[in-house]
């Protein structure tokens, strides 16, 4: 059974840090990512990582502040968020693409077409 379990969201002050986790089970991932969606806005990509080579890509708005990483043994992806800003406030979603897809990780990330999505974890940053 495929399952994604997210954790780590919460409410913090600007400048503080949070670490999100997403544990995947039931398959082997080729690509894992984090997206976020604030009320009234479209869902946007935050960061993505390829499970094979560990290549990463970040949205400009989070470069230098957020770090995506993985523990392949645990099929878990993390998002370390430092120097948080009020504009980072959103529901954060984990997304995973199983191995065997013909599309590249970048293609899937750009089209937000991951096969599996987490339930979301809320991050609220106050000024």
Coordinates of N, CA, C and O in Angstrom, one line a residue:
X1 N 0.8 -1.2 0.0 CA 0.0 0.0 0.0 C 0.9 1.2 0.0 O 1.8 1.4 0.8
X2 N 0.6 2.2 -0.9 CA 1.3 3.4 -1.0 C 0.9 4.3 0.1 O -0.2 4.5 0.3
X3 N 1.9 4.9 0.7 CA 1.6 5.9 1.8 C 2.7 6.9 1.9 O 3.9 6.7 1.7
X4 N 2.3 8.2 2.1 CA 3.2 9.3 2.4 C 2.8 9.9 3.7 O 1.6 10.3 3.9
X5 N 3.7 10.0 4.6 CA 3.4 10.6 5.9 C 4.3 11.8 6.1 O 5.5 11.7 6.2
X6 N 3.7 13.0 6.3 CA 4.4 14.2 6.5 C 4.4 14.6 7.9 O 3.4 14.3 8.7
X7 N 5.4 15.4 8.3 CA 5.4 15.9 9.7 C 6.4 17.1 9.8 O 7.1 17.3 8.8
X8 N 6.3 17.8 10.8 CA 7.3 18.9 11.1 C 6.8 20.3 10.9 O 7.5 21.3 11.2
X9 N 5.5 20.5 10.5 CA 5.0 21.8 10.4 C 4.8 22.5 11.7 O 4.9 21.8 12.8
X10 N 4.4 23.8 11.7 CA 4.1 24.5 13.0 C 4.1 26.0 12.8 O 4.2 26.5 11.7
X11 N 4.1 26.6 13.9 CA 4.0 28.1 13.9 C 5.3 28.6 14.6 O 5.7 28.2 15.7
X12 N 6.0 29.5 13.9 CA 7.3 30.1 14.3 C 7.3 31.6 14.1 O 6.5 32.1 13.3
X13 N 8.3 32.2 14.7 CA 8.5 33.6 14.4 C 9.5 33.8 13.2 O 10.2 32.8 12.9
X14 N 9.4 34.9 12.6 CA 10.3 35.2 11.5 C 11.8 35.0 11.9 O 12.1 35.5 13.0
X15 N 12.6 34.4 11.1 CA 14.0 34.2 11.4 C 14.3 32.8 12.0 O 15.4 32.4 12.1
X16 N 13.2 32.1 12.4 CA 13.4 30.8 13.0 C 13.4 29.7 12.0 O 13.3 30.0 10.8
X17 N 13.6 28.5 12.4 CA 13.7 27.4 11.5 C 12.7 26.3 11.8 O 12.2 26.2 12.9
X18 N 12.4 25.5 10.8 CA 11.6 24.3 10.9 C 12.2 23.2 9.9 O 12.8 23.6 8.9
X19 N 11.9 22.0 10.3 CA 12.3 20.9 9.4 C 11.1 20.0 9.1 O 10.5 19.4 10.1
X20 N 10.8 19.9 7.8 CA 9.7 19.0 7.4 C 10.3 17.6 7.0 O 11.3 17.5 6.5
X21 N 9.5 16.6 7.3 CA 9.8 15.3 6.9 C 8.7 14.6 6.1 O 7.5 14.9 6.4
X22 N 9.0 13.7 5.2 CA 8.0 13.0 4.4 C 8.5 11.6 4.2 O 9.5 11.4 3.5
X23 N 7.9 10.6 4.8 CA 8.3 9.2 4.7 C 7.4 8.5 3.7 O 6.1 8.5 3.9
X24 N 8.0 7.9 2.7 CA 7.3 7.2 1.7 C 7.4 5.7 1.9 O 8.5 5.2 2.3
X25 N 6.3 5.0 1.7 CA 6.4 3.5 1.8 C 5.5 2.9 0.7 O 4.6 3.5 0.2
X26 N 5.9 1.7 0.3 CA 5.1 1.0 -0.7 C 5.7 1.0 -2.1 O 5.2 0.3 -3.0
X27 N 6.8 1.7 -2.3 CA 7.4 1.8 -3.6 C 8.8 2.4 -3.4 O 9.1 3.0 -2.4
X28 N 9.5 2.4 -4.5 CA 10.8 3.1 -4.6 C 10.7 4.4 -5.4 O 10.2 4.3 -6.5
X29 N 11.1 5.5 -4.9 CA 11.0 6.8 -5.6 C 12.1 7.1 -6.5 O 13.3 6.6 -6.2
X30 N 11.8 7.8 -7.5 CA 12.9 8.3 -8.4 C 13.1 9.8 -8.2 O 14.2 10.3 -8.5
X31 N 12.1 10.4 -7.7 CA 12.1 11.9 -7.6 C 11.2 12.3 -6.4 O 10.1 11.8 -6.3
X32 N 11.7 13.2 -5.6 CA 10.9 13.6 -4.5 C 10.9 15.2 -4.4 O 12.0 15.7 -4.7
X33 N 9.8 15.8 -4.0 CA 9.8 17.3 -4.0 C 8.9 17.8 -2.9 O 8.1 17.1 -2.3
X34 N 9.0 19.1 -2.7 CA 8.1 19.8 -1.8 C 7.5 21.0 -2.6 O 8.2 21.7 -3.3
X35 N 6.2 21.1 -2.4 CA 5.4 22.2 -2.9 C 4.8 22.9 -1.8 O 4.7 22.4 -0.7
X36 N 4.3 24.1 -2.1 CA 3.5 24.8 -1.1 C 2.4 25.6 -1.7 O 2.4 25.9 -2.9
X37 N 1.3 25.9 -0.9 CA 0.2 26.6 -1.4 C -0.3 27.5 -0.3 O -0.8 27.0 0.8
X38 N -0.3 28.8 -0.5 CA -0.9 29.7 0.4 C -2.4 30.0 -0.1 O -2.7 29.9 -1.2
X39 N -3.2 30.4 0.8 CA -4.6 30.7 0.5 C -4.7 31.7 -0.7 O -4.1 32.8 -0.6
X40 N -5.5 31.4 -1.7 CA -5.7 32.2 -2.8 C -4.6 32.1 -3.9 O -4.7 32.8 -4.9
X41 N -3.6 31.3 -3.6 CA -2.5 31.2 -4.6 C -2.5 29.8 -5.2 O -3.0 28.8 -4.6
X42 N -1.8 29.7 -6.3 CA -1.6 28.4 -6.9 C -0.5 27.6 -6.1 O 0.4 28.2 -5.5
X43 N -0.6 26.3 -6.2 CA 0.5 25.5 -5.6 C 1.8 25.7 -6.4 O 1.8 25.7 -7.6
X44 N 2.9 26.0 -5.7 CA 4.2 26.3 -6.3 C 5.2 25.3 -5.8 O 5.2 24.9 -4.7
X45 N 6.2 25.0 -6.7 CA 7.3 24.2 -6.4 C 8.3 24.9 -5.4 O 8.5 26.1 -5.6
X46 N 8.8 24.2 -4.5 CA 9.8 24.8 -3.5 C 11.1 24.2 -3.8 O 12.1 24.9 -3.9
X47 N 11.2 22.9 -3.9 CA 12.5 22.2 -4.1 C 12.2 20.8 -4.5 O 11.2 20.2 -4.2
X48 N 13.2 20.2 -5.3 CA 13.1 18.8 -5.8 C 14.4 18.2 -5.7 O 15.5 18.8 -5.8
X49 N 14.4 16.8 -5.5 CA 15.7 16.1 -5.5 C 15.5 14.8 -6.2 O 14.4 14.1 -6.1
X50 N 16.5 14.4 -7.0 CA 16.4 13.1 -7.7 C 17.1 12.1 -6.7 O 18.1 12.3 -6.2
X51 N 16.4 10.9 -6.5 CA 16.9 10.0 -5.5 C 18.1 9.3 -6.0 O 18.9 8.8 -5.1
X52 N 18.3 9.1 -7.3 CA 19.5 8.4 -7.7 C 20.8 9.2 -7.5 O 21.7 8.8 -6.8
X53 N 20.9 10.4 -8.2 CA 22.1 11.2 -8.1 C 22.1 12.3 -7.1 O 23.1 12.8 -6.8
X54 N 21.0 12.5 -6.5 CA 20.9 13.6 -5.4 C 20.9 15.0 -6.0 O 21.2 15.9 -5.2
X55 N 20.7 15.1 -7.2 CA 20.6 16.5 -7.8 C 19.4 17.2 -7.2 O 18.3 16.7 -7.0
X56 N 19.6 18.5 -7.0 CA 18.6 19.3 -6.4 C 18.3 20.6 -7.2 O 19.2 21.1 -8.0
X57 N 17.1 21.1 -7.0 CA 16.7 22.4 -7.6 C 15.8 23.1 -6.6 O 15.0 22.5 -6.0
X58 N 16.0 24.5 -6.5 CA 15.2 25.3 -5.6 C 14.5 26.4 -6.3 O 15.1 27.0 -7.3
X59 N 13.4 26.8 -5.8 CA 12.7 28.0 -6.3 C 13.6 29.2 -5.8 O 14.2 29.1 -4.7
X60 N 13.6 30.2 -6.6 CA 14.5 31.4 -6.3 C 14.1 32.0 -4.9 O 15.0 32.5 -4.2
X61 N 12.9 31.9 -4.5 CA 12.4 32.5 -3.3 C 13.0 31.8 -2.0 O 12.9 32.4 -1.0
X62 N 13.5 30.6 -2.2 CA 14.0 29.9 -1.0 C 15.4 29.6 -1.1 O 16.0 29.0 -0.1
X63 N 16.1 29.9 -2.2 CA 17.5 29.6 -2.4 C 18.3 30.2 -1.2 O 18.1 31.4 -0.9
X64 N 19.2 29.4 -0.7 CA 20.1 29.9 0.4 C 19.5 29.8 1.7 O 20.1 30.0 2.8
X65 N 18.2 29.5 1.8 CA 17.5 29.4 3.1 C 17.0 28.0 3.4 O 17.0 27.5 4.5
X66 N 16.5 27.3 2.3 CA 15.9 26.0 2.4 C 16.9 24.9 1.8 O 17.6 25.2 0.9
X67 N 16.9 23.8 2.4 CA 17.7 22.7 1.9 C 16.8 21.4 1.9 O 16.3 21.0 2.9
X68 N 16.8 20.8 0.7 CA 16.1 19.5 0.5 C 17.2 18.4 0.6 O 18.3 18.5 0.1
X69 N 16.8 17.3 1.3 CA 17.7 16.2 1.4 C 16.9 14.9 1.6 O 15.7 14.9 1.7
X70 N 17.6 13.8 1.5 CA 16.9 12.5 1.5 C 17.7 11.5 2.3 O 18.9 11.6 2.5
X71 N 17.0 10.5 2.8 CA 17.6 9.3 3.4 C 17.0 8.2 2.7 O 15.8 7.8 2.9
X72 N 17.7 7.7 1.7 CA 17.2 6.7 0.8 C 16.9 5.4 1.5 O 16.0 4.7 1.1
X73 N 17.6 5.1 2.5 CA 17.4 3.9 3.3 C 16.0 3.9 4.0 O 15.4 2.9 4.1
X74 N 15.6 5.1 4.3 CA 14.3 5.2 5.0 C 13.2 5.8 4.1 O 12.1 6.0 4.5
X75 N 13.6 6.0 2.8 CA 12.7 6.5 1.8 C 12.0 7.8 2.3 O 10.8 7.9 2.3
X76 N 12.8 8.6 2.9 CA 12.3 9.9 3.5 C 13.0 11.1 2.9 O 14.2 11.0 2.6
X77 N 12.2 12.1 2.6 CA 12.7 13.4 2.1 C 12.5 14.4 3.2 O 11.5 14.4 3.9
X78 N 13.5 15.3 3.3 CA 13.4 16.4 4.3 C 13.5 17.8 3.7 O 14.0 17.9 2.6
X79 N 12.9 18.7 4.4 CA 13.1 20.1 3.9 C 13.5 20.9 5.2 O 12.6 21.2 6.1
X80 N 14.7 21.3 5.2 CA 15.2 22.2 6.3 C 15.0 23.6 5.9 O 15.5 24.1 4.9
X81 N 14.2 24.3 6.7 CA 13.8 25.7 6.4 C 14.4 26.6 7.4 O 14.0 26.6 8.6
X82 N 15.3 27.5 7.0 CA 16.0 28.4 7.9 C 15.6 29.8 7.5 O 15.1 30.1 6.4
X83 N 15.8 30.8 8.4 CA 15.5 32.2 8.2 C 14.1 32.4 7.6 O 13.9 33.0 6.6
X84 N 13.2 31.7 8.2 CA 11.8 31.8 7.7 C 11.2 33.2 7.7 O 11.5 34.0 8.6
X85 N 10.4 33.4 6.7 CA 9.8 34.8 6.5 C 8.3 34.6 6.5 O 7.8 33.5 6.2
X86 N 7.5 35.6 6.8 CA 6.1 35.5 6.8 C 5.5 35.1 5.5 O 4.5 34.3 5.4
X87 N 6.2 35.4 4.4 CA 5.7 35.0 3.1 C 5.9 33.5 2.8 O 5.5 33.0 1.8
X88 N 6.6 32.8 3.7 CA 6.8 31.4 3.6 C 5.5 30.7 4.2 O 5.4 29.4 4.1
X89 N 4.7 31.4 4.8 CA 3.4 30.8 5.3 C 2.6 30.1 4.3 O 2.3 30.8 3.3
X90 N 2.3 28.8 4.4 CA 1.6 28.1 3.4 C 1.4 26.7 4.0 O 2.0 26.2 5.0
X91 N 0.6 25.9 3.2 CA 0.5 24.5 3.4 C 1.6 23.9 2.5 O 1.6 24.2 1.4
X92 N 2.4 23.0 3.1 CA 3.5 22.4 2.4 C 3.1 20.9 2.1 O 2.7 20.2 3.0
X93 N 3.4 20.6 0.9 CA 3.0 19.2 0.4 C 4.3 18.5 -0.1 O 5.1 19.0 -0.8
X94 N 4.4 17.2 0.3 CA 5.4 16.4 -0.2 C 4.9 15.7 -1.5 O 3.7 15.4 -1.5
X95 N 5.7 15.5 -2.5 CA 5.3 14.8 -3.7 C 6.4 13.8 -4.1 O 7.6 14.1 -4.0
X96 N 5.9 12.6 -4.6 CA 6.9 11.6 -4.9 C 6.5 10.9 -6.2 O 5.3 10.7 -6.5
X97 N 7.5 10.6 -7.0 CA 7.3 9.9 -8.3 C 8.0 8.6 -8.2 O 9.2 8.5 -7.9
X98 N 7.3 7.5 -8.4 CA 7.9 6.1 -8.3 C 8.9 5.9 -9.5 O 8.8 6.6 -10.5
X99 N 9.8 5.0 -9.3 CA 10.7 4.6 -10.4 C 9.9 4.0 -11.5 O 8.8 3.4 -11.3
X100 N 10.4 4.1 -12.7 CA 9.8 3.5 -13.9 C 9.1 4.5 -14.8 O 8.7 4.1 -15.9
X101 N 9.1 5.7 -14.4 CA 8.5 6.7 -15.3 C 9.4 7.1 -16.4 O 10.6 7.0 -16.3
X102 N 8.8 7.4 -17.6 CA 9.6 7.8 -18.7 C 10.0 9.3 -18.7 O 10.9 9.7 -19.5
X103 N 9.4 10.0 -17.8 CA 9.7 11.5 -17.8 C 10.8 11.8 -16.8 O 11.0 11.1 -15.8
X104 N 11.5 12.9 -17.1 CA 12.6 13.3 -16.2 C 12.0 14.0 -14.9 O 10.8 14.4 -14.9
X105 N 12.8 14.0 -13.9 CA 12.3 14.6 -12.7 C 12.0 16.1 -12.9 O 11.0 16.6 -12.4
X106 N 12.8 16.8 -13.7 CA 12.5 18.2 -14.0 C 11.2 18.4 -14.7 O 10.5 19.4 -14.4
X107 N 10.9 17.5 -15.6 CA 9.6 17.6 -16.4 C 8.4 17.4 -15.4 O 7.5 18.2 -15.5
X108 N 8.5 16.4 -14.6 CA 7.4 16.2 -13.6 C 7.3 17.3 -12.7 O 6.2 17.7 -12.3
X109 N 8.4 17.8 -12.2 CA 8.4 19.0 -11.2 C 7.7 20.2 -11.8 O 6.9 20.8 -11.2
X110 N 8.1 20.5 -13.1 CA 7.6 21.7 -13.7 C 6.1 21.6 -14.0 O 5.4 22.6 -13.9
X111 N 5.6 20.4 -14.2 CA 4.2 20.2 -14.5 C 3.4 19.8 -13.3 O 2.2 19.5 -13.4
X112 N 4.1 19.7 -12.1 CA 3.4 19.3 -10.9 C 2.6 18.0 -11.1 O 1.5 17.9 -10.5
X113 N 3.2 17.1 -11.8 CA 2.5 15.9 -12.2 C 3.0 14.6 -11.4 O 3.0 13.6 -12.0
X114 N 3.4 14.8 -10.2 CA 3.8 13.7 -9.3 C 2.7 12.8 -9.1 O 1.5 13.2 -9.0
X115 N 3.0 11.5 -9.0 CA 1.9 10.5 -8.9 C 1.3 10.5 -7.5 O 0.1 10.3 -7.3
X116 N 2.2 10.7 -6.5 CA 1.7 10.6 -5.1 C 1.9 12.0 -4.4 O 3.0 12.5 -4.5
X117 N 1.0 12.4 -3.6 CA 1.1 13.6 -2.8 C 0.7 13.3 -1.3 O -0.1 12.5 -1.0
X118 N 1.4 14.0 -0.5 CA 1.1 14.0 1.0 C -0.1 14.8 1.3 O -0.7 15.5 0.5
X119 N -0.5 14.7 2.5 CA -1.8 15.3 3.0 C -1.5 16.8 3.3 O -2.5 17.6 3.4
X120 N -0.3 17.2 3.4 CA 0.0 18.6 3.7 C 0.3 18.8 5.1 O -0.3 18.2 6.0
X121 N 1.2 19.8 5.4 CA 1.5 20.2 6.8 C 1.6 21.7 6.8 O 2.3 22.3 5.9
X122 N 1.0 22.3 7.7 CA 0.9 23.8 7.7 C 2.1 24.4 8.4 O 2.6 24.0 9.4
X123 N 2.6 25.4 7.7 CA 3.7 26.2 8.2 C 3.3 27.7 8.3 O 2.8 28.2 7.3
X124 N 3.3 28.2 9.5 CA 2.9 29.6 9.7 C 4.1 30.4 10.3 O 4.6 30.0 11.4
X125 N 4.4 31.5 9.7 CA 5.5 32.3 10.1 C 5.0 33.7 10.5 O 4.4 34.4 9.6
X126 N 5.1 34.2 11.7 CA 4.6 35.5 12.1 C 5.8 36.5 12.2 O 6.9 36.1 12.5
X127 N 5.5 37.7 12.0 CA 6.5 38.7 12.0 C 6.7 39.3 13.4 O 5.9 39.0 14.3

